[in-house]
Tab-separated table of N, CA and C in Angstrom:
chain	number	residue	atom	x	y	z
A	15	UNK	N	-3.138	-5.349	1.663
A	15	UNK	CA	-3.432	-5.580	3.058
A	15	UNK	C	-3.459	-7.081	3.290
A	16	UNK	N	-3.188	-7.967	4.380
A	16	UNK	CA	-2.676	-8.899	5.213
A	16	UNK	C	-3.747	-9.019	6.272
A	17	UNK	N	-4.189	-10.132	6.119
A	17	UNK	CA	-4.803	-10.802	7.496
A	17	UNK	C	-4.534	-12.187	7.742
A	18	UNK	N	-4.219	-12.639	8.729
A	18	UNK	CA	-3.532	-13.227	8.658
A	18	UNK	C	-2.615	-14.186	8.058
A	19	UNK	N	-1.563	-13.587	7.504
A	19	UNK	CA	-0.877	-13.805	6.564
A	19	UNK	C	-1.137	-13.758	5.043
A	20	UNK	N	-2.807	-13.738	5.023
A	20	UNK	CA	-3.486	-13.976	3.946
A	20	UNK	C	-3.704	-12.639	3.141
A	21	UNK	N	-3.749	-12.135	1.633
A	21	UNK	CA	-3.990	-11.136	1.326
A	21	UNK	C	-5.620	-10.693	1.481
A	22	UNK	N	-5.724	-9.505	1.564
A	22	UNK	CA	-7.445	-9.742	1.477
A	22	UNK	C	-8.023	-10.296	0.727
A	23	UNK	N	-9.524	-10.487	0.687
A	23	UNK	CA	-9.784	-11.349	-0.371
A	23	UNK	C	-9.476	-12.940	-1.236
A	24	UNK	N	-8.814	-13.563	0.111
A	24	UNK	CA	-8.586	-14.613	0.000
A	24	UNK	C	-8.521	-15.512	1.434
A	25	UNK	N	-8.556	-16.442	0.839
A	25	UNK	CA	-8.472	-17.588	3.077
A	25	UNK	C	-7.585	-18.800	2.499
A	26	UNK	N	-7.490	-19.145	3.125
A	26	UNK	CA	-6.458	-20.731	3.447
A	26	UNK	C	-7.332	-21.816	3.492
A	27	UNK	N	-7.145	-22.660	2.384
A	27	UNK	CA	-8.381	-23.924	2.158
A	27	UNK	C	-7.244	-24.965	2.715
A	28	UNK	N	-7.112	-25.855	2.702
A	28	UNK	CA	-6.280	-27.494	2.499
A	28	UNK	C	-4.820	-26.607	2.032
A	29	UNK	N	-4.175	-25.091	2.616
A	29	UNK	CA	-2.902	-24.939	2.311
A	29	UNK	C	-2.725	-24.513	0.865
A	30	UNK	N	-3.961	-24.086	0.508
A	30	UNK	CA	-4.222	-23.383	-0.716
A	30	UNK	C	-4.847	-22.342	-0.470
A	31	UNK	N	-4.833	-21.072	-1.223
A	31	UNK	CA	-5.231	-20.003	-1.472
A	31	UNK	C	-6.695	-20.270	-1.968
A	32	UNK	N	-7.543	-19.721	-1.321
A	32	UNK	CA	-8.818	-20.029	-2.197
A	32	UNK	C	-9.506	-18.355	-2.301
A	33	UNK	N	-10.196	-18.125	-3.342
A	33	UNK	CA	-11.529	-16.581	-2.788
A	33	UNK	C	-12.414	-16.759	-1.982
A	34	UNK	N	-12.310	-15.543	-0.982
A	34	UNK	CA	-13.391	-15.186	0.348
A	34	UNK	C	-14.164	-14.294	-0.596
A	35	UNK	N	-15.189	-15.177	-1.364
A	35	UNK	CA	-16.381	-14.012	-2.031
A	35	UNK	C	-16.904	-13.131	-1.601
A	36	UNK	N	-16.737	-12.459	-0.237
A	36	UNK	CA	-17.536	-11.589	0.357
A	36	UNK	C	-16.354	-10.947	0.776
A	37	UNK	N	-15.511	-10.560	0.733
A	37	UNK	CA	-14.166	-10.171	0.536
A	37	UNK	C	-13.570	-9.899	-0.868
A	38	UNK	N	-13.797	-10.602	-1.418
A	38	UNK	CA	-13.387	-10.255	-2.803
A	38	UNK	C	-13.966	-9.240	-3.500
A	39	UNK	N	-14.944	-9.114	-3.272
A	39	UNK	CA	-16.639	-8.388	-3.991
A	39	UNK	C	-16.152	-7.386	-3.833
A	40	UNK	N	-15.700	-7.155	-2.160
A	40	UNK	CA	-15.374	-5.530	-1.339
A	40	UNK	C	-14.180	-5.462	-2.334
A	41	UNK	N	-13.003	-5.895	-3.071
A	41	UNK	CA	-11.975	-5.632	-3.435
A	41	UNK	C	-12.554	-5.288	-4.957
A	42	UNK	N	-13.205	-5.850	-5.665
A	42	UNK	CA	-13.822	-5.642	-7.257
A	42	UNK	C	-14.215	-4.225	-6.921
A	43	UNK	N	-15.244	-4.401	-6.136
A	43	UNK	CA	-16.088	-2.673	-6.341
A	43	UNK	C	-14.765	-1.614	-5.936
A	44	UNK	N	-13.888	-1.917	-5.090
A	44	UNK	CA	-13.106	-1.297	-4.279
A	44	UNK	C	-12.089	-0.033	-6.040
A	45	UNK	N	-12.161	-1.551	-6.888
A	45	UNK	CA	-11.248	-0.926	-8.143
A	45	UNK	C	-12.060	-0.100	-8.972
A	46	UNK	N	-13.589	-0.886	-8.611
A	46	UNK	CA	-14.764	-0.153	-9.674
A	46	UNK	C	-15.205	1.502	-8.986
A	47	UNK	N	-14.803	1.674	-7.591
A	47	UNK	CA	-15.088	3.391	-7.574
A	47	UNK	C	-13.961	3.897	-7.626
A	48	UNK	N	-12.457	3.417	-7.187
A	48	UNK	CA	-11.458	4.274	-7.836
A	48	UNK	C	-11.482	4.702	-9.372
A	49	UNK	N	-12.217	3.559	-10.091
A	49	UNK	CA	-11.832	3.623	-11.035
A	49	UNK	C	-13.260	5.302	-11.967
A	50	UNK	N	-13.914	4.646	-11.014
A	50	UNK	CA	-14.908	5.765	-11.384
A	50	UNK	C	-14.783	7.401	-10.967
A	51	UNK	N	-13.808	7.180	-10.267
A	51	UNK	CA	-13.555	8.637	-10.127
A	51	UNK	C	-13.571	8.765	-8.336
A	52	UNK	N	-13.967	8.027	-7.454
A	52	UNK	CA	-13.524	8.484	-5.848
A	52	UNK	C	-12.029	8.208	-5.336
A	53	UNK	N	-11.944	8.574	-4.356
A	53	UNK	CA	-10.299	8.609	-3.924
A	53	UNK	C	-9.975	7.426	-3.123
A	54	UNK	N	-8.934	7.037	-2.822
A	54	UNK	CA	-8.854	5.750	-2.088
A	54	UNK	C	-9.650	5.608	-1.265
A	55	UNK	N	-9.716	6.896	0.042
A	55	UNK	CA	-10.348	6.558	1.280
A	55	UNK	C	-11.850	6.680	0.863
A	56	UNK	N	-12.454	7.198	-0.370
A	56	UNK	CA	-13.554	7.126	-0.493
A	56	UNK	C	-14.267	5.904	-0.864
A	57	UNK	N	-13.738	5.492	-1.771
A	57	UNK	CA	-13.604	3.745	-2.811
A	57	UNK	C	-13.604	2.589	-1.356
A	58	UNK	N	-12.671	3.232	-0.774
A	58	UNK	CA	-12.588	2.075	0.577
A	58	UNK	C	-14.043	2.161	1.688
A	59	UNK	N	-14.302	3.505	1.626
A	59	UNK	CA	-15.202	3.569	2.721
A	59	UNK	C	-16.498	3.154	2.088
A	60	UNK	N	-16.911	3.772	1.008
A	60	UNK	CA	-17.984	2.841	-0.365
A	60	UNK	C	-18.337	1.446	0.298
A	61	UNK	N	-17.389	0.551	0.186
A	61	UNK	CA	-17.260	-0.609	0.175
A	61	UNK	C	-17.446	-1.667	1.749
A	62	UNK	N	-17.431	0.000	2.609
A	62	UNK	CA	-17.309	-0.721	3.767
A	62	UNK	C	-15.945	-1.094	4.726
A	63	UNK	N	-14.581	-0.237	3.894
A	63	UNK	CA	-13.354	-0.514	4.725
A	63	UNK	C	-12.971	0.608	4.918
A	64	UNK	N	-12.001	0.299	6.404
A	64	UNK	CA	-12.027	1.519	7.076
A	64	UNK	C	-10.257	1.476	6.700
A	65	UNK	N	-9.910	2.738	5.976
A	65	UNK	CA	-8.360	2.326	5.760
A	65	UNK	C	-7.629	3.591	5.396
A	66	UNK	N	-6.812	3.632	5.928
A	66	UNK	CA	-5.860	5.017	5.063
A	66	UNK	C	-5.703	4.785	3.561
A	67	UNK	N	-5.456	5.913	3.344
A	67	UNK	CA	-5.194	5.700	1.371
A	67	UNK	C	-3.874	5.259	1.183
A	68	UNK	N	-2.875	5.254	1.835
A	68	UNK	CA	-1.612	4.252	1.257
A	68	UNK	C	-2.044	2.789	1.758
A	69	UNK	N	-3.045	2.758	2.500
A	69	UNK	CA	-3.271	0.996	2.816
A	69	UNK	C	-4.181	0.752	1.458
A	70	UNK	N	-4.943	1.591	0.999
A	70	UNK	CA	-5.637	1.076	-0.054
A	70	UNK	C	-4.636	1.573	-1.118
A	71	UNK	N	-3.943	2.486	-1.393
A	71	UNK	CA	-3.049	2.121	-2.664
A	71	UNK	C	-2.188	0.590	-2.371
A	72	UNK	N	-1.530	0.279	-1.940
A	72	UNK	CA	-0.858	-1.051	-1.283
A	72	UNK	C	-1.604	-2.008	-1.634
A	73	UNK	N	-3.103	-1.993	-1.659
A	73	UNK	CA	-3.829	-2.959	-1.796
A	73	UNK	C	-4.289	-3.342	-3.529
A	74	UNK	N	-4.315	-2.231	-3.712
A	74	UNK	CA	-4.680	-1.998	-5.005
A	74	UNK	C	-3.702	-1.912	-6.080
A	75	UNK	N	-2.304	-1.749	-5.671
A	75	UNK	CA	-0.884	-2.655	-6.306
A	75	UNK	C	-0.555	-3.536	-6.584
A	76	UNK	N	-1.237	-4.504	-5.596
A	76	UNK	CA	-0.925	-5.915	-5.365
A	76	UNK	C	-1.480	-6.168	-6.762
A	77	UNK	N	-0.642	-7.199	-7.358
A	77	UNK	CA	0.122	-7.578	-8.907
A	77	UNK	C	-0.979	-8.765	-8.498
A	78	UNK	N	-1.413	-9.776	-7.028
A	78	UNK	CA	-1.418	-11.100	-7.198
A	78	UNK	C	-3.052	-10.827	-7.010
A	79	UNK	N	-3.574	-9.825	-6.876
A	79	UNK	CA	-5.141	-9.860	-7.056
A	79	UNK	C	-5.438	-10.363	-8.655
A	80	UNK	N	-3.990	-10.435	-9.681
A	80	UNK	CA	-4.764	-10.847	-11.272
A	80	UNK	C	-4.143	-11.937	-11.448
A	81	UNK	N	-3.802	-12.898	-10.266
A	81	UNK	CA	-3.928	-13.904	-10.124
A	81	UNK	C	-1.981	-14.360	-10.299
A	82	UNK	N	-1.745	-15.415	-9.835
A	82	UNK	CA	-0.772	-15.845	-10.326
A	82	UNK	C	-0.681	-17.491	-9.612
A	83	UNK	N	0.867	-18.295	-9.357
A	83	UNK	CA	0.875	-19.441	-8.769
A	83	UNK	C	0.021	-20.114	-7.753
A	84	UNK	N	-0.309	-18.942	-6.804
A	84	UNK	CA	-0.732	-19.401	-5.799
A	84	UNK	C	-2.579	-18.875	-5.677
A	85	UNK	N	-2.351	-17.693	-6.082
A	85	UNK	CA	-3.878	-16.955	-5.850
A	85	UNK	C	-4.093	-16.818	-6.700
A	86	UNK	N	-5.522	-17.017	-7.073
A	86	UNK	CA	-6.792	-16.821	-8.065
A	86	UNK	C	-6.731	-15.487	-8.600
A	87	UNK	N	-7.345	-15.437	-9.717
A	87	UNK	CA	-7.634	-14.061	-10.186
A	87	UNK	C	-8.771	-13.789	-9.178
A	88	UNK	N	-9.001	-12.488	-9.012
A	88	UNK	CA	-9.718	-11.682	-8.843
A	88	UNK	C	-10.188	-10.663	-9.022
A	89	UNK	N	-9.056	-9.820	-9.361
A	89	UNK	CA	-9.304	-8.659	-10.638
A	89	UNK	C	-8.723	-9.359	-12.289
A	90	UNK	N	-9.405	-8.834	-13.105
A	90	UNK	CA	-8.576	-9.006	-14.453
A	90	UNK	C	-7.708	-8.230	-14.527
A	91	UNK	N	-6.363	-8.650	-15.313
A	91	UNK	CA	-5.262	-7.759	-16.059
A	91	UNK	C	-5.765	-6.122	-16.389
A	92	UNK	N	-7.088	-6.654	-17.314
A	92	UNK	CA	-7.365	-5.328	-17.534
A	92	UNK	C	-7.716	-4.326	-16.712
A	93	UNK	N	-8.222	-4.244	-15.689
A	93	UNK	CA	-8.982	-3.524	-14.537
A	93	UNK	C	-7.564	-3.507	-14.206
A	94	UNK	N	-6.957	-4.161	-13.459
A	94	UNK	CA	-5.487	-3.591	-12.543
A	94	UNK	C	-5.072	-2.434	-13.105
A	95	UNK	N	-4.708	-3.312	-14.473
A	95	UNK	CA	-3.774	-1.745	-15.381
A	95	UNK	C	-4.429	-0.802	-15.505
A	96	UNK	N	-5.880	-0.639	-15.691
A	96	UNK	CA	-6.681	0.964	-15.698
A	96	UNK	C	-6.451	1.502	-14.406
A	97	UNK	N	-6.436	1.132	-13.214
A	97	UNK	CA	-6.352	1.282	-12.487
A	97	UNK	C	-4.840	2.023	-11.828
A	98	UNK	N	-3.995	1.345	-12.263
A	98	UNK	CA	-3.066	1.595	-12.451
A	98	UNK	C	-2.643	3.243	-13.484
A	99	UNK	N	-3.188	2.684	-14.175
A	99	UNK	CA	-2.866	4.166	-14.991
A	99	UNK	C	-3.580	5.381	-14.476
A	100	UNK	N	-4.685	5.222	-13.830
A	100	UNK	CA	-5.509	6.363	-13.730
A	100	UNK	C	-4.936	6.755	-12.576
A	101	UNK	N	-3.885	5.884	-11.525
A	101	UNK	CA	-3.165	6.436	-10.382
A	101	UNK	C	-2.037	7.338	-10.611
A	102	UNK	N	-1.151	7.090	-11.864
A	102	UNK	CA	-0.451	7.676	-12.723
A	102	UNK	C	-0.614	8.840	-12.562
A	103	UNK	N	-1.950	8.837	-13.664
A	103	UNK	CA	-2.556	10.230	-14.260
A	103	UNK	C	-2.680	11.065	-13.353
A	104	UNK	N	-3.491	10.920	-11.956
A	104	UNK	CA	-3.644	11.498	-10.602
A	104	UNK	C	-2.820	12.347	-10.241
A	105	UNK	N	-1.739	11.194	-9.925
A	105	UNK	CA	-0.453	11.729	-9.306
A	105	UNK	C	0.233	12.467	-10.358
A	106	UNK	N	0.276	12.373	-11.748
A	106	UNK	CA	0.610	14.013	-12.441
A	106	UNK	C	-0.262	15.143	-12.285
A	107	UNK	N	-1.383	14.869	-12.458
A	107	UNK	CA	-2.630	16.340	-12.414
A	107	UNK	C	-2.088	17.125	-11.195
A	108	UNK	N	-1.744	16.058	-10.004
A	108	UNK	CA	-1.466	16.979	-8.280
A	108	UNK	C	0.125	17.249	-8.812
A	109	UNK	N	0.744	16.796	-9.672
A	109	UNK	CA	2.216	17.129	-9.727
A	109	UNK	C	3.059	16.739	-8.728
A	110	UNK	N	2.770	15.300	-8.798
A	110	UNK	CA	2.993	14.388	-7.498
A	110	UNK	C	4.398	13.290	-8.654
A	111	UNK	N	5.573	13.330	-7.975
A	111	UNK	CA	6.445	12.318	-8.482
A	111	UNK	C	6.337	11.083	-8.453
A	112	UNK	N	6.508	10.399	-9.080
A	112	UNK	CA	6.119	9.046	-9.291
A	112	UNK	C	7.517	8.309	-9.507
A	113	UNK	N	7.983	7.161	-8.496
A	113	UNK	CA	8.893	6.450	-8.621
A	113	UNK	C	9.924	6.861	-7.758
A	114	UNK	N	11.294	6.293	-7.975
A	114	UNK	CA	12.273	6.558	-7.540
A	114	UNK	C	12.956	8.374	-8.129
A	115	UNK	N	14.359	8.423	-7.406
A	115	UNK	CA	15.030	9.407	-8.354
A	115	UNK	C	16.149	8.731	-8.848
A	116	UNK	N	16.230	9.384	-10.126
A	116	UNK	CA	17.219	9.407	-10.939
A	116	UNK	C	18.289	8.397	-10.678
A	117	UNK	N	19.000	9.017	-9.619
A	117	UNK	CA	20.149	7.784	-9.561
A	117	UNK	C	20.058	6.489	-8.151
A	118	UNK	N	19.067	6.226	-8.001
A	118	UNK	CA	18.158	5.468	-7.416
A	118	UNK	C	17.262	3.822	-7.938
A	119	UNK	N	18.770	2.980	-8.169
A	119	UNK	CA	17.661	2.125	-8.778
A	119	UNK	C	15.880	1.560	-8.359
A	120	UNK	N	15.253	1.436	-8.942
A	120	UNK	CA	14.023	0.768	-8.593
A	120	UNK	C	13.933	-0.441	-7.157
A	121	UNK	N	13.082	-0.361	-6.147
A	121	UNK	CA	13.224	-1.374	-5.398
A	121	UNK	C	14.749	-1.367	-4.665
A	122	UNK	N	14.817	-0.226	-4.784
A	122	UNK	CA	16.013	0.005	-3.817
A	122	UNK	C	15.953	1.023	-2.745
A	123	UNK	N	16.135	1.097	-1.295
A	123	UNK	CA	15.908	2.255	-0.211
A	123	UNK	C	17.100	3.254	-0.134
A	124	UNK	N	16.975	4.505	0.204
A	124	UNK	CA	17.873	5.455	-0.330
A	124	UNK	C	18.929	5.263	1.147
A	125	UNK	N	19.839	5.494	0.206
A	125	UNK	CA	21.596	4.941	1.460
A	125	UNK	C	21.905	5.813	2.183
A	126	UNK	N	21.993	7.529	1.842
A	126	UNK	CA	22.439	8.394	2.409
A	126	UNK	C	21.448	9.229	3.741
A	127	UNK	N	21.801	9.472	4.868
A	127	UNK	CA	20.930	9.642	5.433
A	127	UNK	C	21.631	10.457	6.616
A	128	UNK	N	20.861	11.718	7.303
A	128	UNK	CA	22.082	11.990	8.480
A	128	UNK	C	20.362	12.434	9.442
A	129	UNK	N	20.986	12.330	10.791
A	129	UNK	CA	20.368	12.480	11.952
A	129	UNK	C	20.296	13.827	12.580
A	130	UNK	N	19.137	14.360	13.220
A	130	UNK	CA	19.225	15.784	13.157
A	130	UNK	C	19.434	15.326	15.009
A	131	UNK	N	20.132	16.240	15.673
A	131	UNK	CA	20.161	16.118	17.104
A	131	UNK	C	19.293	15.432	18.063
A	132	UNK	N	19.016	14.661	18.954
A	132	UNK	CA	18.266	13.988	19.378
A	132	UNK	C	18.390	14.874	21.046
A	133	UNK	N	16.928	15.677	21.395
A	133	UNK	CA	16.985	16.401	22.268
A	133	UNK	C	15.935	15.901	23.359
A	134	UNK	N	15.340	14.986	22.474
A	134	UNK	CA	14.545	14.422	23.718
A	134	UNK	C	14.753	13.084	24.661
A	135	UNK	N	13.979	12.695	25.184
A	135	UNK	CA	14.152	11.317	25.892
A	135	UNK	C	12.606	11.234	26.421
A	136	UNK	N	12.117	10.225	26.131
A	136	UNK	CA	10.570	9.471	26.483
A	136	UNK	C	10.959	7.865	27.116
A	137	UNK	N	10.068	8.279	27.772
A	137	UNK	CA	10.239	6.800	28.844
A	137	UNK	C	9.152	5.248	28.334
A	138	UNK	N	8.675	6.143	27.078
A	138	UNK	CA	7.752	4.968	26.278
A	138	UNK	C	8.860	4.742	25.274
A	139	UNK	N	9.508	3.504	25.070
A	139	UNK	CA	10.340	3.145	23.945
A	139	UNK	C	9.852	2.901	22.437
A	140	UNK	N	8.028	2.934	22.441
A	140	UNK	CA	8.059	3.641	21.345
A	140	UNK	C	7.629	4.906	20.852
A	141	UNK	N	7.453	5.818	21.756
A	141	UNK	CA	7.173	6.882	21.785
A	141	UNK	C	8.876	7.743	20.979
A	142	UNK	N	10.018	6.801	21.962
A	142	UNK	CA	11.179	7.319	21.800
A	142	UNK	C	11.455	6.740	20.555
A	143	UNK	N	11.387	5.507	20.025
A	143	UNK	CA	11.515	5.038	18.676
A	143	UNK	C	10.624	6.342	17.591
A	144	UNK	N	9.528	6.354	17.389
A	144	UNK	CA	8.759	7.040	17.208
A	144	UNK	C	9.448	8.943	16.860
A	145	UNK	N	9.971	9.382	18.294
A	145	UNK	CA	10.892	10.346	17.735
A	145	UNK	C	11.808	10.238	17.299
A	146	UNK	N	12.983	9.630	17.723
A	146	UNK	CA	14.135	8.999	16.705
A	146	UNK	C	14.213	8.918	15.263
A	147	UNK	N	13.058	8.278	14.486
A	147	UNK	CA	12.660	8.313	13.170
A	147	UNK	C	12.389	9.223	13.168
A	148	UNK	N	11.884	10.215	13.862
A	148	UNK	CA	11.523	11.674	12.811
A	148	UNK	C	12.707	12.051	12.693
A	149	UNK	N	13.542	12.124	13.153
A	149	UNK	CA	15.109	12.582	13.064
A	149	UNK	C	15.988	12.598	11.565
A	150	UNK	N	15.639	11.445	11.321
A	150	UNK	CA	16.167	11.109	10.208
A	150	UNK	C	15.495	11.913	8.835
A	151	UNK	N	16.814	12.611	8.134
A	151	UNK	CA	16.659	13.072	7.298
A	151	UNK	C	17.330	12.476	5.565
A	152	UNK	N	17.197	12.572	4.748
A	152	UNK	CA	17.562	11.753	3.461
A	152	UNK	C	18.951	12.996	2.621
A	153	UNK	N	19.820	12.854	2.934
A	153	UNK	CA	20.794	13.789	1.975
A	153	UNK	C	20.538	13.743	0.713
A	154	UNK	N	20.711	14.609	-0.238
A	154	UNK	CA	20.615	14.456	-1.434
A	154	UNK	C	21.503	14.646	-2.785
């Protein structure tokens, strides 16, 4: 997650990345009840954030919470990767796929795609954006 421009858990000093300790704290415990066993939206709400669970998986991906060029550690290596793994594990127990497919490189969006009839029309353009994307279906 992003505020302005900034990842959570961090602010803009002199054009440097610095830790918002009272922000950060919310992000430590945030790994310490996933990690204990609650679910994203639970771990998030724990902590005091109000968030869907792909905003807190997203958050809890982020590679630069264990620090790198610009931002501080804030989680250790080790905590990410448990963390990491125990999302793994999750998503096998529910028999949930993990990753791309097969002939799908990594970090790549899928090419093939066809449009199912477009029967409506809304006078809110994103209402009409909004249906448009549901339209779209992924060939396989």
């Amino acid at each position: 997650m992003r505020l302005n421009n900034t990842f959570f858990g961090y602010k803009i000093v002199d054009g440097r990345a610095v830790i918002h300790e009272k922000d950060a704290g919310k992000v430590r415990l945030l790994y310490k009840g996933y990690l204990s066993g609650l679910s994203y939206i639970d771990a998030a709400k724990a902590v005091g954030l109000d968030l869907h669970a792909s905003s807190v998986k997203m958050l809890m991906r982020n590679a630069r919470y264990t620090g790198d060029d610009f931002y501080p550690e804030i989680i250790d290596r080790t905590t990410f990767d448990a963390a990491e793994r125990e999302r793994l594990r999750r998503c096998s127990v529910l028999g949930k796929k993990e990753g791309q497919s097969k002939e799908q490189a990594p970090g790549t969006a899928p090419q093939h795609f066809s449009f199912r009839q477009c029967l409506k029309q809304f006078r809110d353009p994103f209402r009409q954006a909004e249906y448009i994307y549901s339209l779209i279906e992924r060939k396989a």
